[in-house]
Amino acid sequence: MNKKDTPDYAFKLLCLGETGVGKTCIILRYTDNKFTRNQMSTVGIDFKIKIIQLKAKIIKLLIWDTAGQERFRNITNQYYNGADGILLIFDVTNRKSFENVTYWMNQIGAKSDREKIGLILVGNKTDEEKREVSKEEGELFGKNNNIKYIETSALSNHNINECFDDLLKQI
């Protein structure tokens, strides 16, 4: 990156949710336009960087990929600090991952200033046939919690850019 491409802004984004909901796949699809069907679970935390241009401004995105396993939650707790936006992700084919969104909302409320960050609820894996959570349930949860709801598929690249774009609009 040369001097004229120095970012005007840098934003820290977190991807939260249970293990196996597709956080890493969403990030890799967004940053590298790649999809890996048998993605290994994230151990602890990882991150990717993406530079974008939005309305003549150059923005550096630091996208943190958190482990969903309970044993890593004490590690991921420290990464809420300084977050500008959060994608809260669940798997539409896994009811338990949706039920646990309430846990993640409580964590967000306890560990960040909810009024100062962007937050979007993401229902992933819409390409799958065995759906356990309807679009209407996701929309109702979003409405009841005053957060936008969007459905994605990392496999087909459906709404991946849109969920990040919507999050950046909030920020």
PDB file of N, CA, C and O in Angstrom, residues 106-140:
ATOM      1  N   ASN A 106     -26.304 -11.424  25.421  1.00  0.00           N
ATOM      2  CA  ASN A 106     -25.976 -11.052  26.800  1.00  0.00           C
ATOM      3  C   ASN A 106     -24.495 -10.731  26.943  1.00  0.00           C
ATOM      4  O   ASN A 106     -24.123  -9.786  27.648  1.00  0.00           O
ATOM      5  N   GLN A 107     -23.640 -11.513  26.286  1.00  0.00           N
ATOM      6  CA  GLN A 107     -22.203 -11.256  26.316  1.00  0.00           C
ATOM      7  C   GLN A 107     -21.884  -9.903  25.678  1.00  0.00           C
ATOM      8  O   GLN A 107     -21.085  -9.133  26.198  1.00  0.00           O
ATOM      9  N   ILE A 108     -22.504  -9.627  24.554  1.00  0.00           N
ATOM     10  CA  ILE A 108     -22.286  -8.351  23.863  1.00  0.00           C
ATOM     11  C   ILE A 108     -22.703  -7.200  24.772  1.00  0.00           C
ATOM     12  O   ILE A 108     -21.990  -6.205  24.914  1.00  0.00           O
ATOM     13  N   GLY A 109     -23.863  -7.346  25.412  1.00  0.00           N
ATOM     14  CA  GLY A 109     -24.351  -6.305  26.316  1.00  0.00           C
ATOM     15  C   GLY A 109     -23.439  -6.086  27.513  1.00  0.00           C
ATOM     16  O   GLY A 109     -23.246  -4.954  27.965  1.00  0.00           O
ATOM     17  N   ALA A 110     -22.852  -7.172  28.018  1.00  0.00           N
ATOM     18  CA  ALA A 110     -22.002  -7.080  29.209  1.00  0.00           C
ATOM     19  C   ALA A 110     -20.581  -6.613  28.903  1.00  0.00           C
ATOM     20  O   ALA A 110     -19.929  -6.008  29.750  1.00  0.00           O
ATOM     21  N   LYS A 111     -20.097  -6.880  27.701  1.00  0.00           N
ATOM     22  CA  LYS A 111     -18.684  -6.653  27.399  1.00  0.00           C
ATOM     23  C   LYS A 111     -18.412  -5.546  26.384  1.00  0.00           C
ATOM     24  O   LYS A 111     -17.280  -5.306  26.017  1.00  0.00           O
ATOM     25  N   SER A 112     -19.466  -4.892  25.920  1.00  0.00           N
ATOM     26  CA  SER A 112     -19.269  -3.795  24.966  1.00  0.00           C
ATOM     27  C   SER A 112     -20.341  -2.745  25.195  1.00  0.00           C
ATOM     28  O   SER A 112     -21.317  -2.984  25.892  1.00  0.00           O
ATOM     29  N   ASP A 113     -20.138  -1.608  24.598  1.00  0.00           N
ATOM     30  CA  ASP A 113     -21.139  -0.544  24.658  1.00  0.00           C
ATOM     31  C   ASP A 113     -22.079  -0.731  23.484  1.00  0.00           C
ATOM     32  O   ASP A 113     -21.805  -0.266  22.374  1.00  0.00           O
ATOM     33  N   ARG A 114     -23.154  -1.437  23.696  1.00  0.00           N
ATOM     34  CA  ARG A 114     -24.088  -1.836  22.644  1.00  0.00           C
ATOM     35  C   ARG A 114     -24.578  -0.652  21.802  1.00  0.00           C
ATOM     36  O   ARG A 114     -24.824  -0.777  20.620  1.00  0.00           O
ATOM     37  N   GLU A 115     -24.677   0.500  22.412  1.00  0.00           N
ATOM     38  CA  GLU A 115     -25.185   1.680  21.690  1.00  0.00           C
ATOM     39  C   GLU A 115     -24.148   2.254  20.716  1.00  0.00           C
ATOM     40  O   GLU A 115     -24.510   2.999  19.820  1.00  0.00           O
ATOM     41  N   LYS A 116     -22.881   1.887  20.872  1.00  0.00           N
ATOM     42  CA  LYS A 116     -21.827   2.484  20.059  1.00  0.00           C
ATOM     43  C   LYS A 116     -21.261   1.550  18.998  1.00  0.00           C
ATOM     44  O   LYS A 116     -20.335   1.931  18.302  1.00  0.00           O
ATOM     45  N   ILE A 117     -21.800   0.337  18.897  1.00  0.00           N
ATOM     46  CA  ILE A 117     -21.265  -0.604  17.912  1.00  0.00           C
ATOM     47  C   ILE A 117     -22.348  -1.017  16.925  1.00  0.00           C
ATOM     48  O   ILE A 117     -23.528  -0.991  17.233  1.00  0.00           O
ATOM     49  N   GLY A 118     -21.907  -1.399  15.743  1.00  0.00           N
ATOM     50  CA  GLY A 118     -22.821  -1.992  14.775  1.00  0.00           C
ATOM     51  C   GLY A 118     -23.035  -3.457  15.131  1.00  0.00           C
ATOM     52  O   GLY A 118     -22.118  -4.115  15.623  1.00  0.00           O
ATOM     53  N   LEU A 119     -24.241  -3.954  14.917  1.00  0.00           N
ATOM     54  CA  LEU A 119     -24.547  -5.350  15.235  1.00  0.00           C
ATOM     55  C   LEU A 119     -25.574  -5.873  14.243  1.00  0.00           C
ATOM     56  O   LEU A 119     -26.610  -5.239  14.018  1.00  0.00           O
ATOM     57  N   ILE A 120     -25.263  -7.017  13.654  1.00  0.00           N
ATOM     58  CA  ILE A 120     -26.177  -7.663  12.713  1.00  0.00           C
ATOM     59  C   ILE A 120     -26.285  -9.138  13.084  1.00  0.00           C
ATOM     60  O   ILE A 120     -25.282  -9.790  13.378  1.00  0.00           O
ATOM     61  N   LEU A 121     -27.508  -9.648  13.060  1.00  0.00           N
ATOM     62  CA  LEU A 121     -27.768 -11.066  13.271  1.00  0.00           C
ATOM     63  C   LEU A 121     -27.759 -11.748  11.908  1.00  0.00           C
ATOM     64  O   LEU A 121     -28.453 -11.323  10.987  1.00  0.00           O
ATOM     65  N   VAL A 122     -26.959 -12.805  11.791  1.00  0.00           N
ATOM     66  CA  VAL A 122     -26.774 -13.489  10.511  1.00  0.00           C
ATOM     67  C   VAL A 122     -27.212 -14.940  10.634  1.00  0.00           C
ATOM     68  O   VAL A 122     -26.665 -15.690  11.447  1.00  0.00           O
ATOM     69  N   GLY A 123     -28.177 -15.334   9.823  1.00  0.00           N
ATOM     70  CA  GLY A 123     -28.571 -16.737   9.713  1.00  0.00           C
ATOM     71  C   GLY A 123     -27.828 -17.335   8.521  1.00  0.00           C
ATOM     72  O   GLY A 123     -28.101 -16.968   7.379  1.00  0.00           O
ATOM     73  N   ASN A 124     -26.879 -18.223   8.773  1.00  0.00           N
ATOM     74  CA  ASN A 124     -26.032 -18.782   7.722  1.00  0.00           C
ATOM     75  C   ASN A 124     -26.494 -20.180   7.314  1.00  0.00           C
ATOM     76  O   ASN A 124     -27.270 -20.809   8.006  1.00  0.00           O
ATOM     77  N   LYS A 125     -25.992 -20.638   6.197  1.00  0.00           N
ATOM     78  CA  LYS A 125     -26.228 -21.968   5.619  1.00  0.00           C
ATOM     79  C   LYS A 125     -27.630 -22.096   5.009  1.00  0.00           C
ATOM     80  O   LYS A 125     -28.249 -23.156   5.060  1.00  0.00           O
ATOM     81  N   THR A 126     -28.100 -21.022   4.396  1.00  0.00           N
ATOM     82  CA  THR A 126     -29.431 -21.057   3.779  1.00  0.00           C
ATOM     83  C   THR A 126     -29.477 -21.949   2.543  1.00  0.00           C
ATOM     84  O   THR A 126     -30.566 -22.239   2.045  1.00  0.00           O
ATOM     85  N   ASP A 127     -28.322 -22.396   2.063  1.00  0.00           N
ATOM     86  CA  ASP A 127     -28.276 -23.307   0.916  1.00  0.00           C
ATOM     87  C   ASP A 127     -28.669 -24.734   1.323  1.00  0.00           C
ATOM     88  O   ASP A 127     -28.974 -25.555   0.459  1.00  0.00           O
ATOM     89  N   GLU A 128     -28.670 -25.030   2.612  1.00  0.00           N
ATOM     90  CA  GLU A 128     -28.994 -26.369   3.114  1.00  0.00           C
ATOM     91  C   GLU A 128     -30.507 -26.612   3.082  1.00  0.00           C
ATOM     92  O   GLU A 128     -31.289 -25.686   3.253  1.00  0.00           O
ATOM     93  N   GLU A 129     -30.897 -27.854   2.910  1.00  0.00           N
ATOM     94  CA  GLU A 129     -32.321 -28.191   2.837  1.00  0.00           C
ATOM     95  C   GLU A 129     -32.956 -28.398   4.204  1.00  0.00           C
ATOM     96  O   GLU A 129     -34.126 -28.092   4.384  1.00  0.00           O
ATOM     97  N   LYS A 130     -32.226 -28.954   5.157  1.00  0.00           N
ATOM     98  CA  LYS A 130     -32.827 -29.285   6.459  1.00  0.00           C
ATOM     99  C   LYS A 130     -32.831 -28.081   7.399  1.00  0.00           C
ATOM    100  O   LYS A 130     -32.132 -27.992   8.384  1.00  0.00           O
ATOM    101  N   ARG A 131     -33.652 -27.159   7.108  1.00  0.00           N
ATOM    102  CA  ARG A 131     -33.739 -25.923   7.872  1.00  0.00           C
ATOM    103  C   ARG A 131     -34.508 -26.167   9.176  1.00  0.00           C
ATOM    104  O   ARG A 131     -35.568 -26.763   9.170  1.00  0.00           O
ATOM    105  N   GLU A 132     -33.950 -25.660  10.304  1.00  0.00           N
ATOM    106  CA  GLU A 132     -34.612 -25.783  11.599  1.00  0.00           C
ATOM    107  C   GLU A 132     -35.078 -24.441  12.149  1.00  0.00           C
ATOM    108  O   GLU A 132     -35.822 -24.405  13.129  1.00  0.00           O
ATOM    109  N   VAL A 133     -34.608 -23.349  11.544  1.00  0.00           N
ATOM    110  CA  VAL A 133     -34.988 -22.002  11.982  1.00  0.00           C
ATOM    111  C   VAL A 133     -35.512 -21.262  10.761  1.00  0.00           C
ATOM    112  O   VAL A 133     -34.805 -21.112   9.760  1.00  0.00           O
ATOM    113  N   SER A 134     -36.746 -20.799  10.841  1.00  0.00           N
ATOM    114  CA  SER A 134     -37.349 -20.105   9.701  1.00  0.00           C
ATOM    115  C   SER A 134     -36.835 -18.672   9.599  1.00  0.00           C
ATOM    116  O   SER A 134     -36.357 -18.091  10.579  1.00  0.00           O
ATOM    117  N   LYS A 135     -36.964 -18.133   8.412  1.00  0.00           N
ATOM    118  CA  LYS A 135     -36.590 -16.737   8.193  1.00  0.00           C
ATOM    119  C   LYS A 135     -37.418 -15.825   9.095  1.00  0.00           C
ATOM    120  O   LYS A 135     -36.910 -14.857   9.652  1.00  0.00           O
ATOM    121  N   GLU A 136     -38.685 -16.177   9.274  1.00  0.00           N
ATOM    122  CA  GLU A 136     -39.571 -15.369  10.111  1.00  0.00           C
ATOM    123  C   GLU A 136     -39.101 -15.350  11.571  1.00  0.00           C
ATOM    124  O   GLU A 136     -39.178 -14.308  12.237  1.00  0.00           O
ATOM    125  N   GLU A 137     -38.593 -16.483  12.072  1.00  0.00           N
ATOM    126  CA  GLU A 137     -38.071 -16.523  13.448  1.00  0.00           C
ATOM    127  C   GLU A 137     -36.861 -15.606  13.600  1.00  0.00           C
ATOM    128  O   GLU A 137     -36.733 -14.894  14.599  1.00  0.00           O
ATOM    129  N   GLY A 138     -35.967 -15.641  12.628  1.00  0.00           N
ATOM    130  CA  GLY A 138     -34.796 -14.766  12.664  1.00  0.00           C
ATOM    131  C   GLY A 138     -35.196 -13.303  12.621  1.00  0.00           C
ATOM    132  O   GLY A 138     -34.684 -12.477  13.370  1.00  0.00           O
ATOM    133  N   GLU A 139     -36.134 -12.989  11.721  1.00  0.00           N
ATOM    134  CA  GLU A 139     -36.612 -11.603  11.610  1.00  0.00           C
ATOM    135  C   GLU A 139     -37.279 -11.142  12.897  1.00  0.00           C
ATOM    136  O   GLU A 139     -37.084 -10.001  13.333  1.00  0.00           O
ATOM    137  N   LEU A 140     -38.078 -12.023  13.526  1.00  0.00           N
ATOM    138  CA  LEU A 140     -38.755 -11.666  14.770  1.00  0.00           C
ATOM    139  C   LEU A 140     -37.740 -11.429  15.892  1.00  0.00           C
ATOM    140  O   LEU A 140     -37.862 -10.460  16.654  1.00  0.00           O
TER     141      LEU A 140
END
